[in-house]
PDB file of C-alpha atoms in Angstrom:
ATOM      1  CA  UNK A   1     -41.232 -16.800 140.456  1.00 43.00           C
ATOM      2  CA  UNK A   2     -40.326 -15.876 143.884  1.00 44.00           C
ATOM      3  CA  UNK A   3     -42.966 -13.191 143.911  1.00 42.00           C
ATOM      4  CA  UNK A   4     -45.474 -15.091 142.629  1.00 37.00           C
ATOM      5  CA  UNK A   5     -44.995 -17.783 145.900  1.00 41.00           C
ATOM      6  CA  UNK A   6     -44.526 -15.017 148.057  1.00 37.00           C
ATOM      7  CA  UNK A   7     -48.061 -13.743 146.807  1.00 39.00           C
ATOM      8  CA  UNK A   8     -49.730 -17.182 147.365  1.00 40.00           C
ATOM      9  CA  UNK A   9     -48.230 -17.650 150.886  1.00 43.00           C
ATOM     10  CA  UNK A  10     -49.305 -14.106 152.655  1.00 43.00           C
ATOM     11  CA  UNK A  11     -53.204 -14.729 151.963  1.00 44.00           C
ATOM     12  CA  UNK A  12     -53.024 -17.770 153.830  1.00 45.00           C
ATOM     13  CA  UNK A  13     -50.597 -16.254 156.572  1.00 48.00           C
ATOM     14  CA  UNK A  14     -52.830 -13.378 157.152  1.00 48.00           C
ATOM     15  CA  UNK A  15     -56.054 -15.367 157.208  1.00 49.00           C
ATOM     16  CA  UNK A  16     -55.247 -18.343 159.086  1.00 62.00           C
ATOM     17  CA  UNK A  17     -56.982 -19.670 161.958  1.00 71.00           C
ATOM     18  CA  UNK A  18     -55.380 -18.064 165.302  1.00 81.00           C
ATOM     19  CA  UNK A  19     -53.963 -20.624 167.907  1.00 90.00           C
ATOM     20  CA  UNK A  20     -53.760 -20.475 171.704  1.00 93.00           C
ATOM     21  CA  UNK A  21     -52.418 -22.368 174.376  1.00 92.00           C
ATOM     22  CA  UNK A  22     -51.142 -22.357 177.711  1.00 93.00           C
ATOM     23  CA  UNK A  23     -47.463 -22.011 178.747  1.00 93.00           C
ATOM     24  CA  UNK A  24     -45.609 -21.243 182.132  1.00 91.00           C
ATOM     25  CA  UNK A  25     -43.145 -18.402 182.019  1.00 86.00           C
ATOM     26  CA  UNK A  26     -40.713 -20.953 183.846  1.00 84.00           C
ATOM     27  CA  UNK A  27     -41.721 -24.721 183.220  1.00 79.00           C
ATOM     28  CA  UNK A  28     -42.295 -27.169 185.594  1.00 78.00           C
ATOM     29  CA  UNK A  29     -42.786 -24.922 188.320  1.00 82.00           C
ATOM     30  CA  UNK A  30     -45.573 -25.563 190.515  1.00 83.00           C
ATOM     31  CA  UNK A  31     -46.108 -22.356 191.922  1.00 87.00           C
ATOM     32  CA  UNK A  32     -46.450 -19.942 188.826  1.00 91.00           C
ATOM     33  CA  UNK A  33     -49.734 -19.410 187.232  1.00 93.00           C
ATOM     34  CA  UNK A  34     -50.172 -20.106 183.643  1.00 94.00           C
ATOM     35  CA  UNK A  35     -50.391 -17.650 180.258  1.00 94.00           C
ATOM     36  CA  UNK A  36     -52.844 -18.052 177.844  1.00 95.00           C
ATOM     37  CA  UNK A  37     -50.476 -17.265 174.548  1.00 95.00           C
ATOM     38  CA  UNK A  38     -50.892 -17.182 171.383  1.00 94.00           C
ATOM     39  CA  UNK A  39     -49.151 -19.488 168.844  1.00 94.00           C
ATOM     40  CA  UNK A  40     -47.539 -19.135 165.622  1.00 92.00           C
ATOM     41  CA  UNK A  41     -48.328 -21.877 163.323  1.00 89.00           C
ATOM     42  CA  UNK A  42     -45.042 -21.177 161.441  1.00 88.00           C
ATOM     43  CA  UNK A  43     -42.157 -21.046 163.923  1.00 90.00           C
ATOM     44  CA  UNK A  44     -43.848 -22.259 167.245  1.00 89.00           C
ATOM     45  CA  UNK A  45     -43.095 -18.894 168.841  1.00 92.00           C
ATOM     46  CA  UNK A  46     -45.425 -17.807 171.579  1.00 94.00           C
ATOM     47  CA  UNK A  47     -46.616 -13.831 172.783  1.00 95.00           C
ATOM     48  CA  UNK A  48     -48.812 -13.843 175.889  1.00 95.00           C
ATOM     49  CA  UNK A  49     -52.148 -12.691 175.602  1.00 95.00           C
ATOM     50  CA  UNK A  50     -53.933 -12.992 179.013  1.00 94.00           C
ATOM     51  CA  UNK A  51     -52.129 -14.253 182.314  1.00 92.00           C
ATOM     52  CA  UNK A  52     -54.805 -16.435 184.239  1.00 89.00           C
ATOM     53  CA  UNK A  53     -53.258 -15.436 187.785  1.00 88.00           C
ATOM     54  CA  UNK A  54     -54.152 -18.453 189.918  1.00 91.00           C
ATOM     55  CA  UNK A  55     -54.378 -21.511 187.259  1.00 94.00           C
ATOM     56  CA  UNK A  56     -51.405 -23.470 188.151  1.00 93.00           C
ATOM     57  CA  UNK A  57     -52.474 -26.971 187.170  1.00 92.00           C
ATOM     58  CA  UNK A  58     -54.347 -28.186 184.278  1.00 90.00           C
ATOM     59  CA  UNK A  59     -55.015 -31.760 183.075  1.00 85.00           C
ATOM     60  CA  UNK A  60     -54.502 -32.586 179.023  1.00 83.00           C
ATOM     61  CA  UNK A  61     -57.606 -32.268 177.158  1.00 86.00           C
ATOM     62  CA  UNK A  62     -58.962 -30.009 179.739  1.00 91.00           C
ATOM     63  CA  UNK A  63     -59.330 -26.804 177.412  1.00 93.00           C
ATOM     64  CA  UNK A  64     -61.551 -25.439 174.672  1.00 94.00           C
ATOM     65  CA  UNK A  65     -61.585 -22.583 172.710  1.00 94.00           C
ATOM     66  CA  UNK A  66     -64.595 -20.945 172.000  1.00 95.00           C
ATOM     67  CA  UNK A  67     -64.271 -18.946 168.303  1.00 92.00           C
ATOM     68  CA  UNK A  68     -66.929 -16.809 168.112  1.00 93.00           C
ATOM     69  CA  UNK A  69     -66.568 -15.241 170.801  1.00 95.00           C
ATOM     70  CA  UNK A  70     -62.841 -15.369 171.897  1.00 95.00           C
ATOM     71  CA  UNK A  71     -62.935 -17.006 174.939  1.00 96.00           C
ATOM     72  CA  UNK A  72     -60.599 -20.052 176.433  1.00 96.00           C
ATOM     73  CA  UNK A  73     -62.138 -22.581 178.249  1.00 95.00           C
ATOM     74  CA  UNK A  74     -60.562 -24.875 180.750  1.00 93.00           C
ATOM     75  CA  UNK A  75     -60.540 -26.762 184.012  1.00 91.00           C
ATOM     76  CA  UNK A  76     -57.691 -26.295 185.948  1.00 92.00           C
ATOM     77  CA  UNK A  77     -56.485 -26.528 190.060  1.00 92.00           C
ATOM     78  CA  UNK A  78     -55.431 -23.214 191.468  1.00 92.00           C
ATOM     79  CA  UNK A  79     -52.952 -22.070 194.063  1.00 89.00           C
ATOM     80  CA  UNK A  80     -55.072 -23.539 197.057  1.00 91.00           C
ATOM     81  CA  UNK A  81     -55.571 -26.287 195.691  1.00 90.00           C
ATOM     82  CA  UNK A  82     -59.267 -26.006 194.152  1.00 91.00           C
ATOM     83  CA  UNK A  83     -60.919 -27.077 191.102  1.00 90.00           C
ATOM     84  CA  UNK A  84     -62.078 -24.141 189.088  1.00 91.00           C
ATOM     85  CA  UNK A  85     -63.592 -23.784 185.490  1.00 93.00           C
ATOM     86  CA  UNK A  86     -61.369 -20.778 184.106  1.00 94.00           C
ATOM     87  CA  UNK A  87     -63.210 -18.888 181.873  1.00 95.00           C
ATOM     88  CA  UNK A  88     -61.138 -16.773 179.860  1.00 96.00           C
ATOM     89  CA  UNK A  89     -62.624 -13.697 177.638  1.00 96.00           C
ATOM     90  CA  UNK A  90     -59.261 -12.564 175.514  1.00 96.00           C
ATOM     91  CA  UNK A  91     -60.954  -9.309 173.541  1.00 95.00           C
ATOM     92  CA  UNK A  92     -61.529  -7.745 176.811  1.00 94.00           C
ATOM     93  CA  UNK A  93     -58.560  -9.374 179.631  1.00 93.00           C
ATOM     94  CA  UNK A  94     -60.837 -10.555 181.081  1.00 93.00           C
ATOM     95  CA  UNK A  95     -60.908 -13.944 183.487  1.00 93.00           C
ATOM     96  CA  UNK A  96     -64.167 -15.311 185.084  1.00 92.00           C
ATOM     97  CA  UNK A  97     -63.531 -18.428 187.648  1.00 91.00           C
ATOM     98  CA  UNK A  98     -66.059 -20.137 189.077  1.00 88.00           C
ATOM     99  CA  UNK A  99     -65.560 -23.680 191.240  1.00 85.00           C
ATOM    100  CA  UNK A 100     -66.283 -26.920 189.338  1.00 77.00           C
ATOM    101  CA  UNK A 101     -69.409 -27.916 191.325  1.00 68.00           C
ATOM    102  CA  UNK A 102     -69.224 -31.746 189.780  1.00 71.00           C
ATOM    103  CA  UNK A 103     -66.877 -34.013 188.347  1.00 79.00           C
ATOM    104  CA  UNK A 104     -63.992 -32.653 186.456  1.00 81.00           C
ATOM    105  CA  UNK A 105     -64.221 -32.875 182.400  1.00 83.00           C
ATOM    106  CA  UNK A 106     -61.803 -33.669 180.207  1.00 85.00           C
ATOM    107  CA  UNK A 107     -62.053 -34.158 176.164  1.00 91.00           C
ATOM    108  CA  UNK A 108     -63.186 -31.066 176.320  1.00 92.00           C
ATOM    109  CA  UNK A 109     -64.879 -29.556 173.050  1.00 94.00           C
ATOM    110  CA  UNK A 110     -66.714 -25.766 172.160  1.00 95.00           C
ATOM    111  CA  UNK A 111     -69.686 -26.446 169.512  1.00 95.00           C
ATOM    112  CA  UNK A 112     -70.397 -22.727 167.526  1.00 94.00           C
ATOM    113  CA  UNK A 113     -73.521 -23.804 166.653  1.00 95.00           C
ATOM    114  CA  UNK A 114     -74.688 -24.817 169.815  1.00 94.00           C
ATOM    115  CA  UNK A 115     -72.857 -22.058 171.382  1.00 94.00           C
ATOM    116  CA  UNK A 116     -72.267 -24.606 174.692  1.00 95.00           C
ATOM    117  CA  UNK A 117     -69.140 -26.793 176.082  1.00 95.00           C
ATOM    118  CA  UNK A 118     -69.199 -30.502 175.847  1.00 95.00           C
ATOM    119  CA  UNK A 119     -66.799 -32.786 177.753  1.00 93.00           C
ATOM    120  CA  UNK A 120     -66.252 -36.386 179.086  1.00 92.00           C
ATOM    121  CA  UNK A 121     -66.139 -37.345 182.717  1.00 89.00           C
ATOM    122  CA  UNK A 122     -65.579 -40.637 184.701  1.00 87.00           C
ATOM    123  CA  UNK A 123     -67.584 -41.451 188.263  1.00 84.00           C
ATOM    124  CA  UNK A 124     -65.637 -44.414 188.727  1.00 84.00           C
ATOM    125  CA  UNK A 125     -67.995 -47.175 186.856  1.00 87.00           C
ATOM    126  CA  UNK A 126     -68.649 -45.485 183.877  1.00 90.00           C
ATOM    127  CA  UNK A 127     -68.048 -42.853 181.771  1.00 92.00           C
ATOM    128  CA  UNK A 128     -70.320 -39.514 181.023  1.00 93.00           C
ATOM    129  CA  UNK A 129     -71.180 -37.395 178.284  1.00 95.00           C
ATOM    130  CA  UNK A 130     -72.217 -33.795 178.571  1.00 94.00           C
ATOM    131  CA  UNK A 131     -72.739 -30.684 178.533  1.00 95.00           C
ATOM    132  CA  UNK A 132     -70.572 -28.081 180.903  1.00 92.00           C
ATOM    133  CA  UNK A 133     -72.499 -24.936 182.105  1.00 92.00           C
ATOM    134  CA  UNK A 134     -69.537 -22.044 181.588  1.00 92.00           C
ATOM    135  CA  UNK A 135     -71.254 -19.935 184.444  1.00 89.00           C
ATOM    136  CA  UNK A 136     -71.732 -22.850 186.992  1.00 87.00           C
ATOM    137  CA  UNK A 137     -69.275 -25.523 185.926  1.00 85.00           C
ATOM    138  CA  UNK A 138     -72.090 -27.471 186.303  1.00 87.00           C
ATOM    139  CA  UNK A 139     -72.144 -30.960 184.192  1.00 89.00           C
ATOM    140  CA  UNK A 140     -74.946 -31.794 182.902  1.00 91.00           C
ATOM    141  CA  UNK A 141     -75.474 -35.453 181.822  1.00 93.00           C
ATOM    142  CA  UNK A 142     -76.620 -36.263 178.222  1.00 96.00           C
ATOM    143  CA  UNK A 143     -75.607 -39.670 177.884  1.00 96.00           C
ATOM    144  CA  UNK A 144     -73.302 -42.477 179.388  1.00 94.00           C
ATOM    145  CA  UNK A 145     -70.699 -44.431 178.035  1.00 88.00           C
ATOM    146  CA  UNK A 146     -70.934 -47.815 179.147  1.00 81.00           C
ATOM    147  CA  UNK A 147     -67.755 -50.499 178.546  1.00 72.00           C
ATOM    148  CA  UNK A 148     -65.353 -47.588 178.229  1.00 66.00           C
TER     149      UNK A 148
END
């Protein structure tokens, strides 16, 4: 019997979706860049697969992960204090940064069919729906959220 489990639980082991994340080597500090790292769905444990280098601050629900091709997505504040969309290609170590040229967005999602980023952002009176240009960090407006 044990085998038989054993059997049933590898398949879905070795085929699993993959999970990433961000993580400080020392938390809390303000001053150390973040890790992209990838996470095991089983025990929690965590192996570093790209360093970002200047990404020191990051708000929740500021991050995407784009599938298809491999890439992690977020908006984050760097070491001198600017806004920048990280753009972060994992098969190849890769990190493209460009400033975030509107307001910041958060909720952020990656649609493979589309192949484009879609987040939320506020103005102040009302809240925005749209579409986030990964070589600008441009927003572009699709629709707004009114009584939010």
């Amino acid at each position: 019997m044990k085998k038989l489990i054993l059997l049933l639980i590898i398949p879905f082991v070795s085929f699993g979706q993959i999970l990433y994340g961000l993580k400080k080597t020392e938390n809390g500090s303000s001053t150390i860049p973040f890790d992209v790292v990838n996470i095991n769905p089983l025990s929690g444990s965590t192996s570093i697969v790209l360093s970002t280098n200047s990404l020191i601050g990051v708000a929740a629900g500021a991050s995407t992960y784009d599938q298809l091709n491999s890439r992690y997505i977020c908006w984050g504040i760097d070491a001198q204090n600017n806004q920048n969309l990280y753009v972060m290609d994992l098969d190849n170590s890769q990190t493209e940064t460009n400033l975030f040229s509107s307001a910041q967005a958060i909720e952020m999602e990656y649609d493979l069919k589309t192949q484009k980023a879609y987040g939320l952002w506020w103005d102040g009176t009302v809240e925005h729906f749209g579409e986030i240009d990964l070589s600008t960090g441009f927003n572009y407006l699709i629709s707004d959220f009114t009584g939010v």
